[in-house]
Amino acid sequence: MQIIDLRSDTVTKPTPAMLQAMFAAPVGDDVYGEDPTINALEEKTAAMFGMEAGLFCPSGTMTNQIAIKVHTQPLTEVICDVTAHIYQYEGGGISFNSGASVALVHGERGKMRPQQVEAQIRPLDNVHFPETKLVALENTCNKGGGTYYTLEEIAAISEVCRRHNLALHLDGARVFNALAASGDKAADYGRYFDSISVCLSKGLGAPVGSVLLGSKGFIKRARRVRKVLGGGMRQAGYLAAACIYALDNHVERLQEDHRKAKAMKEVLLQTDYAESVLPVETNIVIFKLTDKYTDAAFVAALEKEGIRASSFGPQMIRFVTHLDVTEEMLQHTLRTLKAMNQVSLATA
Ligand SMILES: *Cc1c(COP(=O)(O)O)cnc(C)c1O
């Protein structure tokens, strides 16, 4: 049976053309700065986002954690939404790596408003408090269901950061999905952020890799932190070649993933087992089950039809669309979701 894997957009495998690009890559020792393909990827990504420099890393967790380390010191604080990946899904790394504390904002589906950010900033010159240093946004917001910030919303939060002398970091694991949905230009991001983490291994379909972007000085310090974390790779240009291929060939098609996610939402809204479906803005569909199924039973029932989904909390299910979900797979998924409704009606 053909498996349709909707657990995450990290499950994609390199296409034949991507593999060709990897085989053909010129490489060198990147710890010596001598891998031409990595250098090209770092320069290309930085230029796309209007930033000075880039740093290739094995994962988005590493790019985020390096950025936080460089922007903070122990006894300082990071402001982020309560759903943020840096807080929820990076193993408590902010305390481990940076010794910083975290002030949480309860935003709307992962998105913070400027006033909420400002309300978390600690008063200066009062020894009781940690010193606020950094604000971190996520675009798109994973746990928020793929919601996105527009450039205008980013600009308003950036203005708060400037006024309070705080750095602004972007966890852009799915920033290209945000750009595809908002119509904003990547090049405009550089003006508002002090650092940006971009993942190539999510919707863009590269097997491995994230790039951290910032000023030349920031990236110089980030390179030291990457080394100490064990992220200094050698002939990793083979991986960077896949990332360059992804940037050149897999950005335009993200709209396709968004269309497929919306089609799934439309079908779910007509079923009696989906109690509610979060609005679908990009490639993530999150819905809540009625008591007809538990999340574990629903995932198991889908698995029997060759469809893999993620349990995303009690009664919560997540689907993510990506490069390896074909039109035929979409149609099979839609038919299955409809049929599950009829099965449960027939037995009701
Ligand atoms: C996937 C993801 C990351 C990085 O994850 P890695 O698996 O470490 O590459 C960071 N932030 C968000 C929002 C993500 O979804």
mmCIF file of N, CA and C in Angstrom, residues 58-152:
data_model
loop_
_atom_site.group_PDB
_atom_site.id
_atom_site.type_symbol
_atom_site.label_atom_id
_atom_site.label_comp_id
_atom_site.label_asym_id
_atom_site.label_seq_id
_atom_site.Cartn_x
_atom_site.Cartn_y
_atom_site.Cartn_z
ATOM 1 N N PRO A 58 22.985 22.018 11.105
ATOM 2 C CA PRO A 58 22.257 20.771 10.855
ATOM 3 C C PRO A 58 20.759 20.834 11.140
ATOM 4 N N SER A 59 20.309 21.747 11.988
ATOM 5 C CA SER A 59 18.876 21.756 12.324
ATOM 6 C C SER A 59 18.406 23.154 12.705
ATOM 7 N N GLY A 60 17.082 23.288 12.699
ATOM 8 C CA GLY A 60 16.469 24.547 13.117
ATOM 9 C C GLY A 60 16.566 24.747 14.619
ATOM 10 N N THR A 61 16.605 23.666 15.349
ATOM 11 C CA THR A 61 16.818 23.788 16.792
ATOM 12 C C THR A 61 18.186 24.424 17.042
ATOM 13 N N MET A 62 19.190 23.976 16.280
ATOM 14 C CA MET A 62 20.527 24.544 16.500
ATOM 15 C C MET A 62 20.586 26.017 16.107
ATOM 16 N N THR A 63 19.981 26.388 14.968
ATOM 17 C CA THR A 63 20.032 27.812 14.573
ATOM 18 C C THR A 63 19.317 28.678 15.610
ATOM 19 N N ASN A 64 18.167 28.219 16.094
ATOM 20 C CA ASN A 64 17.452 29.002 17.123
ATOM 21 C C ASN A 64 18.276 29.112 18.397
ATOM 22 N N GLN A 65 18.815 27.990 18.852
ATOM 23 C CA GLN A 65 19.551 27.995 20.120
ATOM 24 C C GLN A 65 20.832 28.820 20.025
ATOM 25 N N ILE A 66 21.483 28.781 18.879
ATOM 26 C CA ILE A 66 22.686 29.617 18.697
ATOM 27 C C ILE A 66 22.293 31.093 18.753
ATOM 28 N N ALA A 67 21.195 31.435 18.065
ATOM 29 C CA ALA A 67 20.765 32.843 18.043
ATOM 30 C C ALA A 67 20.473 33.323 19.461
ATOM 31 N N ILE A 68 19.761 32.511 20.239
ATOM 32 C CA ILE A 68 19.407 32.905 21.608
ATOM 33 C C ILE A 68 20.680 33.067 22.444
ATOM 34 N N LYS A 69 21.621 32.146 22.250
ATOM 35 C CA LYS A 69 22.893 32.216 22.990
ATOM 36 C C LYS A 69 23.644 33.512 22.684
ATOM 37 N N VAL A 70 23.671 33.886 21.414
ATOM 38 C CA VAL A 70 24.430 35.084 21.043
ATOM 39 C C VAL A 70 23.724 36.365 21.507
ATOM 40 N N HIS A 71 22.391 36.342 21.509
ATOM 41 C CA HIS A 71 21.656 37.566 21.876
ATOM 42 C C HIS A 71 21.529 37.765 23.393
ATOM 43 N N THR A 72 21.732 36.716 24.197
ATOM 44 C CA THR A 72 21.445 36.831 25.638
ATOM 45 C C THR A 72 22.672 36.496 26.481
ATOM 46 N N GLN A 73 22.561 36.732 27.780
ATOM 47 C CA GLN A 73 23.507 36.244 28.781
ATOM 48 C C GLN A 73 22.676 35.632 29.901
ATOM 49 N N PRO A 74 23.309 34.846 30.793
ATOM 50 C CA PRO A 74 22.569 34.389 31.977
ATOM 51 C C PRO A 74 22.017 35.609 32.727
ATOM 52 N N LEU A 75 20.876 35.423 33.368
ATOM 53 C CA LEU A 75 20.162 36.474 34.120
ATOM 54 C C LEU A 75 19.363 37.407 33.202
ATOM 55 N N THR A 76 19.346 37.116 31.914
ATOM 56 C CA THR A 76 18.498 37.916 31.021
ATOM 57 C C THR A 76 17.293 37.076 30.611
ATOM 58 N N GLU A 77 16.392 37.687 29.832
ATOM 59 C CA GLU A 77 15.119 37.025 29.520
ATOM 60 C C GLU A 77 14.734 37.175 28.051
ATOM 61 N N VAL A 78 14.063 36.130 27.576
ATOM 62 C CA VAL A 78 13.560 36.080 26.200
ATOM 63 C C VAL A 78 12.035 36.154 26.258
ATOM 64 N N ILE A 79 11.427 36.957 25.412
ATOM 65 C CA ILE A 79 9.958 37.008 25.315
ATOM 66 C C ILE A 79 9.521 36.221 24.088
ATOM 67 N N CYS A 80 8.586 35.275 24.286
ATOM 68 C CA CYS A 80 8.018 34.556 23.143
ATOM 69 C C CYS A 80 6.602 34.098 23.483
ATOM 70 N N ASP A 81 5.889 33.643 22.469
ATOM 71 C CA ASP A 81 4.551 33.102 22.697
ATOM 72 C C ASP A 81 4.652 31.758 23.413
ATOM 73 N N VAL A 82 3.625 31.431 24.182
ATOM 74 C CA VAL A 82 3.622 30.175 24.955
ATOM 75 C C VAL A 82 3.686 28.948 24.038
ATOM 76 N N THR A 83 3.234 29.069 22.794
ATOM 77 C CA THR A 83 3.257 27.929 21.872
ATOM 78 C C THR A 83 4.590 27.790 21.128
ATOM 79 N N ALA A 84 5.520 28.720 21.336
ATOM 80 C CA ALA A 84 6.732 28.789 20.502
ATOM 81 C C ALA A 84 7.551 27.501 20.545
ATOM 82 N N HIS A 85 8.059 27.124 19.395
ATOM 83 C CA HIS A 85 8.947 25.960 19.275
ATOM 84 C C HIS A 85 10.146 26.097 20.194
ATOM 85 N N ILE A 86 10.732 27.303 20.274
ATOM 86 C CA ILE A 86 11.934 27.496 21.104
ATOM 87 C C ILE A 86 11.649 27.194 22.574
ATOM 88 N N TYR A 87 10.382 27.361 22.986
ATOM 89 C CA TYR A 87 10.010 27.101 24.380
ATOM 90 C C TYR A 87 9.474 25.683 24.571
ATOM 91 N N GLN A 88 8.631 25.212 23.621
ATOM 92 C CA GLN A 88 7.927 23.938 23.784
ATOM 93 C C GLN A 88 8.739 22.727 23.320
ATOM 94 N N TYR A 89 9.487 22.898 22.237
ATOM 95 C CA TYR A 89 9.996 21.721 21.524
ATOM 96 C C TYR A 89 11.522 21.699 21.366
ATOM 97 N N GLU A 90 12.233 22.486 22.153
ATOM 98 C CA GLU A 90 13.687 22.455 22.036
ATOM 99 C C GLU A 90 14.310 21.993 23.353
ATOM 100 N N GLY A 91 13.567 21.146 24.043
ATOM 101 C CA GLY A 91 14.097 20.418 25.196
ATOM 102 C C GLY A 91 14.496 21.277 26.384
ATOM 103 N N GLY A 92 13.941 22.476 26.485
ATOM 104 C CA GLY A 92 14.378 23.347 27.581
ATOM 105 C C GLY A 92 15.748 23.945 27.306
ATOM 106 N N GLY A 93 16.124 23.972 26.032
ATOM 107 C CA GLY A 93 17.472 24.419 25.630
ATOM 108 C C GLY A 93 17.806 25.852 26.003
ATOM 109 N N ILE A 94 16.800 26.708 26.159
ATOM 110 C CA ILE A 94 17.108 28.108 26.486
ATOM 111 C C ILE A 94 17.808 28.180 27.842
ATOM 112 N N SER A 95 17.311 27.402 28.824
ATOM 113 C CA SER A 95 17.976 27.414 30.139
ATOM 114 C C SER A 95 19.309 26.676 30.081
ATOM 115 N N PHE A 96 19.343 25.578 29.354
ATOM 116 C CA PHE A 96 20.554 24.744 29.296
ATOM 117 C C PHE A 96 21.702 25.454 28.572
ATOM 118 N N ASN A 97 21.391 25.994 27.406
ATOM 119 C CA ASN A 97 22.446 26.591 26.584
ATOM 120 C C ASN A 97 22.770 28.028 26.974
ATOM 121 N N SER A 98 21.754 28.776 27.374
ATOM 122 C CA SER A 98 21.947 30.222 27.554
ATOM 123 C C SER A 98 21.775 30.683 28.989
ATOM 124 N N GLY A 99 21.208 29.860 29.850
ATOM 125 C CA GLY A 99 20.982 30.291 31.242
ATOM 126 C C GLY A 99 20.042 31.479 31.327
ATOM 127 N N ALA A 100 19.209 31.652 30.301
ATOM 128 C CA ALA A 100 18.270 32.774 30.290
ATOM 129 C C ALA A 100 16.898 32.284 30.733
ATOM 130 N N SER A 101 16.054 33.199 31.192
ATOM 131 C CA SER A 101 14.677 32.819 31.506
ATOM 132 C C SER A 101 13.759 33.266 30.372
ATOM 133 N N VAL A 102 12.500 32.860 30.465
ATOM 134 C CA VAL A 102 11.557 33.106 29.375
ATOM 135 C C VAL A 102 10.304 33.761 29.927
ATOM 136 N N ALA A 103 9.842 34.830 29.276
ATOM 137 C CA ALA A 103 8.558 35.449 29.612
ATOM 138 C C ALA A 103 7.579 35.081 28.513
ATOM 139 N N LEU A 104 6.466 34.467 28.903
ATOM 140 C CA LEU A 104 5.538 33.922 27.915
ATOM 141 C C LEU A 104 4.360 34.859 27.662
ATOM 142 N N VAL A 105 4.031 34.991 26.394
ATOM 143 C CA VAL A 105 2.863 35.769 25.969
ATOM 144 C C VAL A 105 1.791 34.773 25.549
ATOM 145 N N HIS A 106 0.552 35.018 25.956
ATOM 146 C CA HIS A 106 -0.556 34.178 25.499
ATOM 147 C C HIS A 106 -1.211 34.877 24.311
ATOM 148 N N GLY A 107 -0.632 34.645 23.161
ATOM 149 C CA GLY A 107 -1.108 35.301 21.945
ATOM 150 C C GLY A 107 -2.277 34.548 21.343
ATOM 151 N N GLU A 108 -2.634 34.931 20.109
ATOM 152 C CA GLU A 108 -3.747 34.280 19.441
ATOM 153 C C GLU A 108 -3.192 33.325 18.402
ATOM 154 N N ARG A 109 -3.385 32.028 18.628
ATOM 155 C CA ARG A 109 -2.862 30.988 17.747
ATOM 156 C C ARG A 109 -1.388 31.267 17.395
ATOM 157 N N GLY A 110 -0.617 31.486 18.432
ATOM 158 C CA GLY A 110 0.826 31.619 18.267
ATOM 159 C C GLY A 110 1.318 33.019 17.958
ATOM 160 N N LYS A 111 0.390 33.915 17.633
ATOM 161 C CA LYS A 111 0.791 35.270 17.240
ATOM 162 C C LYS A 111 0.649 36.255 18.391
ATOM 163 N N MET A 112 1.733 36.997 18.639
ATOM 164 C CA MET A 112 1.725 37.998 19.705
ATOM 165 C C MET A 112 1.400 39.366 19.105
ATOM 166 N N ARG A 113 0.658 40.167 19.850
ATOM 167 C CA ARG A 113 0.439 41.550 19.435
ATOM 168 C C ARG A 113 1.532 42.425 20.067
ATOM 169 N N PRO A 114 1.859 43.567 19.447
ATOM 170 C CA PRO A 114 2.931 44.425 19.976
ATOM 171 C C PRO A 114 2.693 44.831 21.437
ATOM 172 N N GLN A 115 1.429 45.109 21.788
ATOM 173 C CA GLN A 115 1.122 45.525 23.164
ATOM 174 C C GLN A 115 1.414 44.383 24.141
ATOM 175 N N GLN A 116 1.173 43.138 23.708
ATOM 176 C CA GLN A 116 1.438 41.985 24.590
ATOM 177 C C GLN A 116 2.935 41.826 24.807
ATOM 178 N N VAL A 117 3.709 42.074 23.767
ATOM 179 C CA VAL A 117 5.169 41.994 23.883
ATOM 180 C C VAL A 117 5.651 43.075 24.846
ATOM 181 N N GLU A 118 5.160 44.267 24.626
ATOM 182 C CA GLU A 118 5.606 45.403 25.438
ATOM 183 C C GLU A 118 5.276 45.187 26.916
ATOM 184 N N ALA A 119 4.124 44.568 27.177
ATOM 185 C CA ALA A 119 3.696 44.336 28.566
ATOM 186 C C ALA A 119 4.627 43.373 29.306
ATOM 187 N N GLN A 120 5.390 42.561 28.571
ATOM 188 C CA GLN A 120 6.295 41.584 29.210
ATOM 189 C C GLN A 120 7.700 42.141 29.451
ATOM 190 N N ILE A 121 7.962 43.340 28.966
ATOM 191 C CA ILE A 121 9.312 43.901 29.123
ATOM 192 C C ILE A 121 9.510 44.336 30.575
ATOM 193 N N ARG A 122 10.607 43.900 31.170
ATOM 194 C CA ARG A 122 10.853 44.179 32.594
ATOM 195 C C ARG A 122 11.337 45.609 32.793
ATOM 196 N N PRO A 123 10.988 46.208 33.951
ATOM 197 C CA PRO A 123 11.500 47.548 34.233
ATOM 198 C C PRO A 123 13.029 47.506 34.367
ATOM 199 N N LEU A 124 13.687 48.513 33.857
ATOM 200 C CA LEU A 124 15.156 48.595 33.951
ATOM 201 C C LEU A 124 15.557 48.978 35.379
ATOM 202 N N ASP A 125 16.799 48.708 35.719
ATOM 203 C CA ASP A 125 17.370 49.165 36.991
ATOM 204 C C ASP A 125 16.588 48.707 38.213
ATOM 205 N N ASN A 126 16.065 47.488 38.171
ATOM 206 C CA ASN A 126 15.429 46.910 39.356
ATOM 207 C C ASN A 126 15.977 45.501 39.476
ATOM 208 N N VAL A 127 16.782 45.280 40.524
ATOM 209 C CA VAL A 127 17.535 44.025 40.636
ATOM 210 C C VAL A 127 16.654 42.792 40.842
ATOM 211 N N HIS A 128 15.366 43.000 41.118
ATOM 212 C CA HIS A 128 14.484 41.845 41.300
ATOM 213 C C HIS A 128 14.263 41.079 39.997
ATOM 214 N N PHE A 129 14.365 41.778 38.899
ATOM 215 C CA PHE A 129 13.921 41.193 37.627
ATOM 216 C C PHE A 129 15.073 40.736 36.752
ATOM 217 N N PRO A 130 14.809 39.713 35.914
ATOM 218 C CA PRO A 130 15.768 39.450 34.843
ATOM 219 C C PRO A 130 15.730 40.626 33.866
ATOM 220 N N GLU A 131 16.782 40.739 33.098
ATOM 221 C CA GLU A 131 16.868 41.853 32.151
ATOM 222 C C GLU A 131 16.366 41.378 30.784
ATOM 223 N N THR A 132 15.329 42.014 30.272
ATOM 224 C CA THR A 132 14.791 41.613 28.967
ATOM 225 C C THR A 132 15.812 41.931 27.868
ATOM 226 N N LYS A 133 16.084 40.928 27.018
ATOM 227 C CA LYS A 133 17.100 41.121 25.978
ATOM 228 C C LYS A 133 16.580 40.849 24.572
ATOM 229 N N LEU A 134 15.670 39.872 24.477
ATOM 230 C CA LEU A 134 15.348 39.338 23.154
ATOM 231 C C LEU A 134 13.855 39.043 23.031
ATOM 232 N N VAL A 135 13.325 39.315 21.847
ATOM 233 C CA VAL A 135 11.957 38.896 21.500
ATOM 234 C C VAL A 135 12.089 37.915 20.340
ATOM 235 N N ALA A 136 11.352 36.803 20.412
ATOM 236 C CA ALA A 136 11.428 35.812 19.329
ATOM 237 C C ALA A 136 10.036 35.557 18.757
ATOM 238 N N LEU A 137 9.924 35.712 17.434
ATOM 239 C CA LEU A 137 8.680 35.404 16.720
ATOM 240 C C LEU A 137 8.849 34.089 15.981
ATOM 241 N N GLU A 138 7.732 33.474 15.646
ATOM 242 C CA GLU A 138 7.738 32.249 14.831
ATOM 243 C C GLU A 138 6.820 32.508 13.637
ATOM 244 N N ASN A 139 7.322 32.276 12.427
ATOM 245 C CA ASN A 139 6.515 32.538 11.226
ATOM 246 C C ASN A 139 6.818 31.495 10.159
ATOM 247 N N THR A 140 5.834 30.609 9.857
ATOM 248 C CA THR A 140 4.504 30.521 10.435
ATOM 249 C C THR A 140 4.563 29.899 11.834
ATOM 250 N N CYS A 141 3.450 30.033 12.576
ATOM 251 C CA CYS A 141 3.382 29.462 13.913
ATOM 252 C C CYS A 141 2.880 28.030 13.796
ATOM 253 N N ASN A 142 3.738 27.092 14.163
ATOM 254 C CA ASN A 142 3.406 25.674 14.048
ATOM 255 C C ASN A 142 2.215 25.297 14.922
ATOM 256 N N LYS A 143 2.347 25.502 16.217
ATOM 257 C CA LYS A 143 1.294 25.090 17.148
ATOM 258 C C LYS A 143 0.044 25.965 17.016
ATOM 259 N N GLY A 144 0.192 27.105 16.369
ATOM 260 C CA GLY A 144 -0.968 27.964 16.098
ATOM 261 C C GLY A 144 -1.751 27.485 14.886
ATOM 262 N N GLY A 145 -1.268 26.431 14.219
ATOM 263 C CA GLY A 145 -1.972 25.895 13.049
ATOM 264 C C GLY A 145 -1.518 26.529 11.745
ATOM 265 N N GLY A 146 -0.265 26.988 11.708
ATOM 266 C CA GLY A 146 0.261 27.546 10.454
ATOM 267 C C GLY A 146 -0.168 28.980 10.197
ATOM 268 N N THR A 147 -0.517 29.695 11.274
ATOM 269 C CA THR A 147 -0.859 31.118 11.138
ATOM 270 C C THR A 147 0.397 31.901 10.763
ATOM 271 N N TYR A 148 0.204 33.072 10.176
ATOM 272 C CA TYR A 148 1.392 33.854 9.804
ATOM 273 C C TYR A 148 1.254 35.320 10.182
ATOM 274 N N TYR A 149 2.398 35.935 10.430
ATOM 275 C CA TYR A 149 2.488 37.382 10.629
ATOM 276 C C TYR A 149 2.686 38.032 9.262
ATOM 277 N N THR A 150 2.014 39.159 9.032
ATOM 278 C CA THR A 150 2.322 39.959 7.842
ATOM 279 C C THR A 150 3.510 40.870 8.180
ATOM 280 N N LEU A 151 4.100 41.443 7.145
ATOM 281 C CA LEU A 151 5.237 42.349 7.341
ATOM 282 C C LEU A 151 4.834 43.544 8.218
ATOM 283 N N GLU A 152 3.615 43.999 8.045
ATOM 284 C CA GLU A 152 3.110 45.119 8.835
ATOM 285 C C GLU A 152 3.076 44.762 10.330
#
